[in-house]
Coordinates of C-alpha atoms in Angstrom, one line a residue:
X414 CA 6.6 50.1 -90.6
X415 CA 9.9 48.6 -90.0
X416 CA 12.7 49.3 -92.2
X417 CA 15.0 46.5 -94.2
X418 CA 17.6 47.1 -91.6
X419 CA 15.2 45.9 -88.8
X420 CA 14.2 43.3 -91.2
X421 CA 17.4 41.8 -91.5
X422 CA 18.0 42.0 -87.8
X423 CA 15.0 40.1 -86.7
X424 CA 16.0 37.5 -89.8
X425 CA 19.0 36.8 -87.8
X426 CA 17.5 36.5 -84.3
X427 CA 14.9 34.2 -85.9
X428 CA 17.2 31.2 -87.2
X429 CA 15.8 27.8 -88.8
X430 CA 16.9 26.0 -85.8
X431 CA 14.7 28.1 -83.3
X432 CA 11.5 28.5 -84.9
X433 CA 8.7 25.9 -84.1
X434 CA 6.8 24.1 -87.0
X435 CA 4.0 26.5 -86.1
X436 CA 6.2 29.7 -86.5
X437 CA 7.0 28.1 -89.7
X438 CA 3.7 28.0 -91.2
X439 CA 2.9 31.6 -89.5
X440 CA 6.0 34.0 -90.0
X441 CA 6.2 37.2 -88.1
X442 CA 4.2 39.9 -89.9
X443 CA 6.9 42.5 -89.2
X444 CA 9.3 40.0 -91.5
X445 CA 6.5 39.6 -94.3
X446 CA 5.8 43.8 -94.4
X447 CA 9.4 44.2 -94.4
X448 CA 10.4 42.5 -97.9
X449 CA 7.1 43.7 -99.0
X450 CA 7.8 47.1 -98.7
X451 CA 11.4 46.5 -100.1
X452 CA 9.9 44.8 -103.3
X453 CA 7.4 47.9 -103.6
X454 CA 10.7 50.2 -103.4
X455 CA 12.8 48.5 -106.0
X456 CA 9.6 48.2 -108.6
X457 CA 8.8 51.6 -108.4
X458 CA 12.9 52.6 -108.7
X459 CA 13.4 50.6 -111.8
X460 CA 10.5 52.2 -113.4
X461 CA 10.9 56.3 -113.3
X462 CA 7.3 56.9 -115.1
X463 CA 5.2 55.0 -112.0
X464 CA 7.7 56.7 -109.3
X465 CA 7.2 60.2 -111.2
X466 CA 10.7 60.6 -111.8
X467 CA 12.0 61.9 -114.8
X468 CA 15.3 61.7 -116.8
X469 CA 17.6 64.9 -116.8
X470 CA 19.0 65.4 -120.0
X471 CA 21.8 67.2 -119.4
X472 CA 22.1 70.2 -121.8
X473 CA 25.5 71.0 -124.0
X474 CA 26.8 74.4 -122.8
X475 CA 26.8 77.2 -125.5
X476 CA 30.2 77.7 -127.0
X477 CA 30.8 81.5 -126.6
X478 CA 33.2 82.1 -128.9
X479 CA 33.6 80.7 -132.8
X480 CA 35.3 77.5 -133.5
X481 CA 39.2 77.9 -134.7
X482 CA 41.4 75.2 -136.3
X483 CA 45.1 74.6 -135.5
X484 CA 47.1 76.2 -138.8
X485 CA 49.5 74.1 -138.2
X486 CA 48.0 71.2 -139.6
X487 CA 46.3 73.2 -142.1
X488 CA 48.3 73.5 -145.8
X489 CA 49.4 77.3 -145.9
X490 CA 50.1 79.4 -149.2
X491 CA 52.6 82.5 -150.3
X492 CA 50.5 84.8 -152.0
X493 CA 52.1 84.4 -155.4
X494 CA 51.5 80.9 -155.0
X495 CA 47.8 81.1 -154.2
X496 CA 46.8 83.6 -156.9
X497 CA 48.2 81.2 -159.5
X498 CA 46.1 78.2 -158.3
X499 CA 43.2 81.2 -158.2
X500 CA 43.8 82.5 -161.7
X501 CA 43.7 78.8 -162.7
X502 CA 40.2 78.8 -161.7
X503 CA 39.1 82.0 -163.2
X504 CA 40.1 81.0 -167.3
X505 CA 38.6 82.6 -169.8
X506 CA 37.2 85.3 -167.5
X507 CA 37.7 88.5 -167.9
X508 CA 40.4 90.7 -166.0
X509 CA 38.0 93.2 -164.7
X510 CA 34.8 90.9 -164.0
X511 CA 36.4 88.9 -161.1
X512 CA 37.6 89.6 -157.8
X513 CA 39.8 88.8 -155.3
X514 CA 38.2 88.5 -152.0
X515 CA 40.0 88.7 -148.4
X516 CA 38.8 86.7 -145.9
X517 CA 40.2 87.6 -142.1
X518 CA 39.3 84.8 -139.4
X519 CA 38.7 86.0 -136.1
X520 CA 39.2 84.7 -132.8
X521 CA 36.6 86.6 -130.6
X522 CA 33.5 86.0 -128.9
X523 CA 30.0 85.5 -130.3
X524 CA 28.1 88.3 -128.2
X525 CA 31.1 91.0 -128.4
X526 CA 30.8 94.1 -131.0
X527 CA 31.7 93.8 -134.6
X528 CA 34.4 95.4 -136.6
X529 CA 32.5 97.9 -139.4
X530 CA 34.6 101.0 -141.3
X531 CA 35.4 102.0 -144.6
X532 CA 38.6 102.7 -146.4
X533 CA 40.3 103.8 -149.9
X534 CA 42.8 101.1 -151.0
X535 CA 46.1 102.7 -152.7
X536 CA 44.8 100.4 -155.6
X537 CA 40.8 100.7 -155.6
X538 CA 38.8 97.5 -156.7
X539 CA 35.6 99.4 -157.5
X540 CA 35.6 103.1 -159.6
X541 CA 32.2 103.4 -160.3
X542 CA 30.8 104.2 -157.6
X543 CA 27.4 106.8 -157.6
X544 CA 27.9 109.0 -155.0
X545 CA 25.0 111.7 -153.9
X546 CA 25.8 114.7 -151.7
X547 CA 22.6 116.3 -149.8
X548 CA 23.3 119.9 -149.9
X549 CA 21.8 123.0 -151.0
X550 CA 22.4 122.4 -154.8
X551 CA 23.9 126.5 -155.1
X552 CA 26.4 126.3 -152.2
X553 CA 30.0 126.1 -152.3
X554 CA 29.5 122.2 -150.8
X555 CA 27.7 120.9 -153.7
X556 CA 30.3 122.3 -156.4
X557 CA 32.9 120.7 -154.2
X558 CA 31.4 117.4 -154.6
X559 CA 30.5 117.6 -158.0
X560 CA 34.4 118.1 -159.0
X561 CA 35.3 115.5 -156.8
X562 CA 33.1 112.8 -158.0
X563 CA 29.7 113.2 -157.0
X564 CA 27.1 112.5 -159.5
X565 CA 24.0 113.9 -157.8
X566 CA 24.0 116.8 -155.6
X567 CA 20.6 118.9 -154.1
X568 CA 18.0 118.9 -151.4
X569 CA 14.4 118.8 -152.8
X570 CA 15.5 117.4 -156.1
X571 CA 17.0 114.7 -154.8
X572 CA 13.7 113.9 -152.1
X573 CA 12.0 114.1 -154.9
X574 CA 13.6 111.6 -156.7
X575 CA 13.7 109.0 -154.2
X576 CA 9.8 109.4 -153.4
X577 CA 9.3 108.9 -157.2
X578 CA 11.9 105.2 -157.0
X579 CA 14.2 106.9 -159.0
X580 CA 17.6 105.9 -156.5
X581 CA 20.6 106.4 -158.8
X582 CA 23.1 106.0 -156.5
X583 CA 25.1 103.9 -154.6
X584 CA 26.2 105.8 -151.7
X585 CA 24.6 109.0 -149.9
X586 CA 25.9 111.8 -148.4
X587 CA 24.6 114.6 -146.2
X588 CA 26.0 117.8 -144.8
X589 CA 25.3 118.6 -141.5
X590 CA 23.0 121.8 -142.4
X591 CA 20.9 119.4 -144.4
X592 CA 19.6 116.8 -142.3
X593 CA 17.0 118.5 -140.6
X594 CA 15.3 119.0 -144.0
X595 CA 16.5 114.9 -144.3
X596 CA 14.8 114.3 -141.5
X597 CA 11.4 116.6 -142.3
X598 CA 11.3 114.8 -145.6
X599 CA 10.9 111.0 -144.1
X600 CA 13.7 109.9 -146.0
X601 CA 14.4 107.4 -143.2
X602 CA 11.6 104.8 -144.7
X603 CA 12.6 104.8 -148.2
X604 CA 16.6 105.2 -147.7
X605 CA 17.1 102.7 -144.4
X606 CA 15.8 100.0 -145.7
X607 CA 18.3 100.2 -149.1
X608 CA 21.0 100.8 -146.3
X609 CA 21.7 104.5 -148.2
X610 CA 20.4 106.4 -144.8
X611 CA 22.7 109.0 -144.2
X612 CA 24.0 108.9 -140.2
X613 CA 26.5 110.0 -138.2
X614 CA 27.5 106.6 -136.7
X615 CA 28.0 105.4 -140.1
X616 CA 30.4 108.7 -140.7
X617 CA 27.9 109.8 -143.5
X618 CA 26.9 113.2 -142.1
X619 CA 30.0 115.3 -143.2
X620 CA 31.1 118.6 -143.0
X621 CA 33.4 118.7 -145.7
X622 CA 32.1 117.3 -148.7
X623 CA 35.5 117.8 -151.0
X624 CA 37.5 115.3 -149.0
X625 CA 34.3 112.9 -148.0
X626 CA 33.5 112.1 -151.5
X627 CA 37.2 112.0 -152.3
X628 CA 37.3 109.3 -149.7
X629 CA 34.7 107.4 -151.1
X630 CA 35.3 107.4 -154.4
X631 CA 37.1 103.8 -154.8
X632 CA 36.5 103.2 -151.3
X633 CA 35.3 99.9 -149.6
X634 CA 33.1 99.2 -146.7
X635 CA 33.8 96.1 -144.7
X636 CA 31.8 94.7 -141.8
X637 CA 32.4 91.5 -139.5
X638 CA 29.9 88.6 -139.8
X639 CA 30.1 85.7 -137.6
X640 CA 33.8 86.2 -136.8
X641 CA 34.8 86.7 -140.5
X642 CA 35.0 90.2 -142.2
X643 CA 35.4 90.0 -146.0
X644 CA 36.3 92.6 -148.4
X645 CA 37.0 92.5 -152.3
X646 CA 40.8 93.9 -152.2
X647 CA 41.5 93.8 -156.3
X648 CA 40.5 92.4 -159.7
X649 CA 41.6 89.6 -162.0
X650 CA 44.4 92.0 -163.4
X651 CA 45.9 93.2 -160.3
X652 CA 49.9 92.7 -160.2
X653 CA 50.7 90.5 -157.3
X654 CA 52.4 93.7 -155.4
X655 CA 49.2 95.8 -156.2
X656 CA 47.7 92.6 -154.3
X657 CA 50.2 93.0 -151.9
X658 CA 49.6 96.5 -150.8
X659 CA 46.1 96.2 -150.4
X660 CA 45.9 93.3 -148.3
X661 CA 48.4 94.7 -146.1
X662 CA 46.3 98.7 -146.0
X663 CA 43.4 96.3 -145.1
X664 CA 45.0 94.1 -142.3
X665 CA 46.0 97.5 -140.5
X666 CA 42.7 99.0 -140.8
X667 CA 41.3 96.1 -139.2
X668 CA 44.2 96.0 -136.7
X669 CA 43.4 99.6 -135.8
X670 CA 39.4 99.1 -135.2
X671 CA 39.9 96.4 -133.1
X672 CA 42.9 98.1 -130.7
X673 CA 39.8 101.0 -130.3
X674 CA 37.6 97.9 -128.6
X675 CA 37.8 98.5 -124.8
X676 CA 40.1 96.7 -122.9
X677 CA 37.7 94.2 -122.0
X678 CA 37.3 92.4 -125.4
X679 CA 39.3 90.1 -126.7
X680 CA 39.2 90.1 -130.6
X681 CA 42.5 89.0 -132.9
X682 CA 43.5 87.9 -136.2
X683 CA 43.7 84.4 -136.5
X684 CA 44.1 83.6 -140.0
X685 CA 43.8 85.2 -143.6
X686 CA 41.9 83.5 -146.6
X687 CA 42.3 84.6 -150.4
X688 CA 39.5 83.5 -152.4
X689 CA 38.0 85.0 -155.6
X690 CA 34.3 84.9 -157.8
X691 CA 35.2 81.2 -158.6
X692 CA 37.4 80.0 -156.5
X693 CA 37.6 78.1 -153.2
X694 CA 39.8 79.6 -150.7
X695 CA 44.1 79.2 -150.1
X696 CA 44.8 80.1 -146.2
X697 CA 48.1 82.7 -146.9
X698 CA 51.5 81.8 -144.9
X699 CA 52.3 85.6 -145.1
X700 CA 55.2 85.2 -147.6
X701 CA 55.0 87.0 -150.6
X702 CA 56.1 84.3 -153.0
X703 CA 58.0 80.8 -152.1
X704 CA 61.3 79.3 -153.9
X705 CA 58.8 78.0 -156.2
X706 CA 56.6 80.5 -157.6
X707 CA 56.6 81.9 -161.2
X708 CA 57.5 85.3 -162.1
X709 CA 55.1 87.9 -160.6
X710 CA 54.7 88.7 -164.3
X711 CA 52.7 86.4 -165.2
X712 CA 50.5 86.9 -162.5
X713 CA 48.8 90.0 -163.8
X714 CA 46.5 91.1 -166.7

């Protein structure tokens, strides 16, 4: 079959003023297969489903890290000025029944490791925390945590108690002599699924019980979610430089976690949100208070 380059060529050695009036009425066949084969081509291209073609659609590529705005278009807060506006939204509640609420915006990758500890404020949100020690309940380790805080401390008691869905705590604790008989009592199944397992990743296996429960008495636990970690830092009543201190114990401990990342993972601060209960959310400036601000005062209680 002759190609539409050939086609063409014998088109121009063929002129109007050579052929015959019988060549006229009889064209070359090679001509006639030629633009039939070029109109079968051009049908079949404009029309992928007959030609069994089909479309690519080119896929979006997977953003591997978390979106992040410019803050310097975004309108920034001292913190004096953002707990007023936050106070405004919490009237008529009471100092002790809302929080304040740190929200630290990270600029990392959405497959890398979180940031998860736990630390004691100098100014702790939450007192009343239940704490229960696993120990045997006539040792040294249990009176320990019983002066310290702990308000349940024992081996089989305690098992007991669980297996019967009587969990009375809020946090549990185990020395490191007890958790084979943790273990042997299938504790894993009832406590896991609360999130009250004791582990030694999670630093709840101890050693010293005087100093862990100590720790963890007003103590907070933060964890990174979607390149956010939150964490309640004070109540409704908290002075702005109570406020102050905490926020700054917390943005250290999170500093320190992340400089124990390997090398290889890029994770940083990008910008820290104070909300509360109530309230939307005021992106800090880091200044303590602006020209503007009221008396710190009347910031408290």
């Amino acid at each position: 079959m002759a190609s539409a380059k050939a086609c063409i060529l014998q088109l121009t050695r063929t002129s109007p003023a050579t052929l015959t009036r019988a060549q006229w009425r009889n064209p070359p066949s090679a001509i006639i297969h030629c633009f039939q084969r070029t109109a079968r081509q051009a049908s079949s291209s404009s029309n992928p489903q007959k030609s069994g073609k089909k479309d690519v659609v080119k896929k979006k590529k997977a953003k591997t890290s978390f979106t992040q705005y410019d803050l310097r278009d975004a309108e920034q807060f001292s913190l004096c000025d953002a707990m007023r506006y936050i106070r405004a939204f919490e009237v008529g509640r009471l100092p002790t029944s809302s929080k304040y609420e740190i929200h630290l915006k990270l600029r990392t990758a959405k497959n890398g490791p979180v940031v998860r500890n736990r630390l004691r404020l100098p100014h702790p949100v939450k007192t009343d925390l239940r704490i229960c020690v696993i120990c045997p309940p006539d040792s040294k380790h249990a009176a320990t945590a019983l002066k310290q805080g702990a308000v349940l401390v024992g081996e089989d008691e305690v098992f007991d108690a669980v297996k019967a869905g009587r969990i009375e705590f809020d946090r549990c604790l185990c020395h490191v002599d007890s958790l084979p008989k943790l273990n042997k009592a299938g504790m894993g199944r009832l406590l896991g699924p609360k999130g009250l397992m004791p582990s030694a990743k999670l630093g709840t296996v101890i050693r010293d019980t005087g100093a862990s429960v100590r720790e963890m008495v007003g103590g907070s636990e933060y964890r990174e979610r979607l390149g956010v970690i939150r964490m309640a830092v004070g109540q409704l009543g908290f002075s702005p430089e109570e406020m102050q201190k905490n926020i700054k114990t917390f943005i250290e401990f999170v500093k320190k976690d992340i400089a124990q990342l390997s090398d290889r993972i890029a994770k940083e601060i990008h910008e820290v949100v104070i909300s509360s209960t109530n309230s939307p959310g005021f992106s800090l400036n880091g200044d303590f208070r602006s020209p503007s601000s009221p008396p710190t005062r009347t910031l408290s209680g």
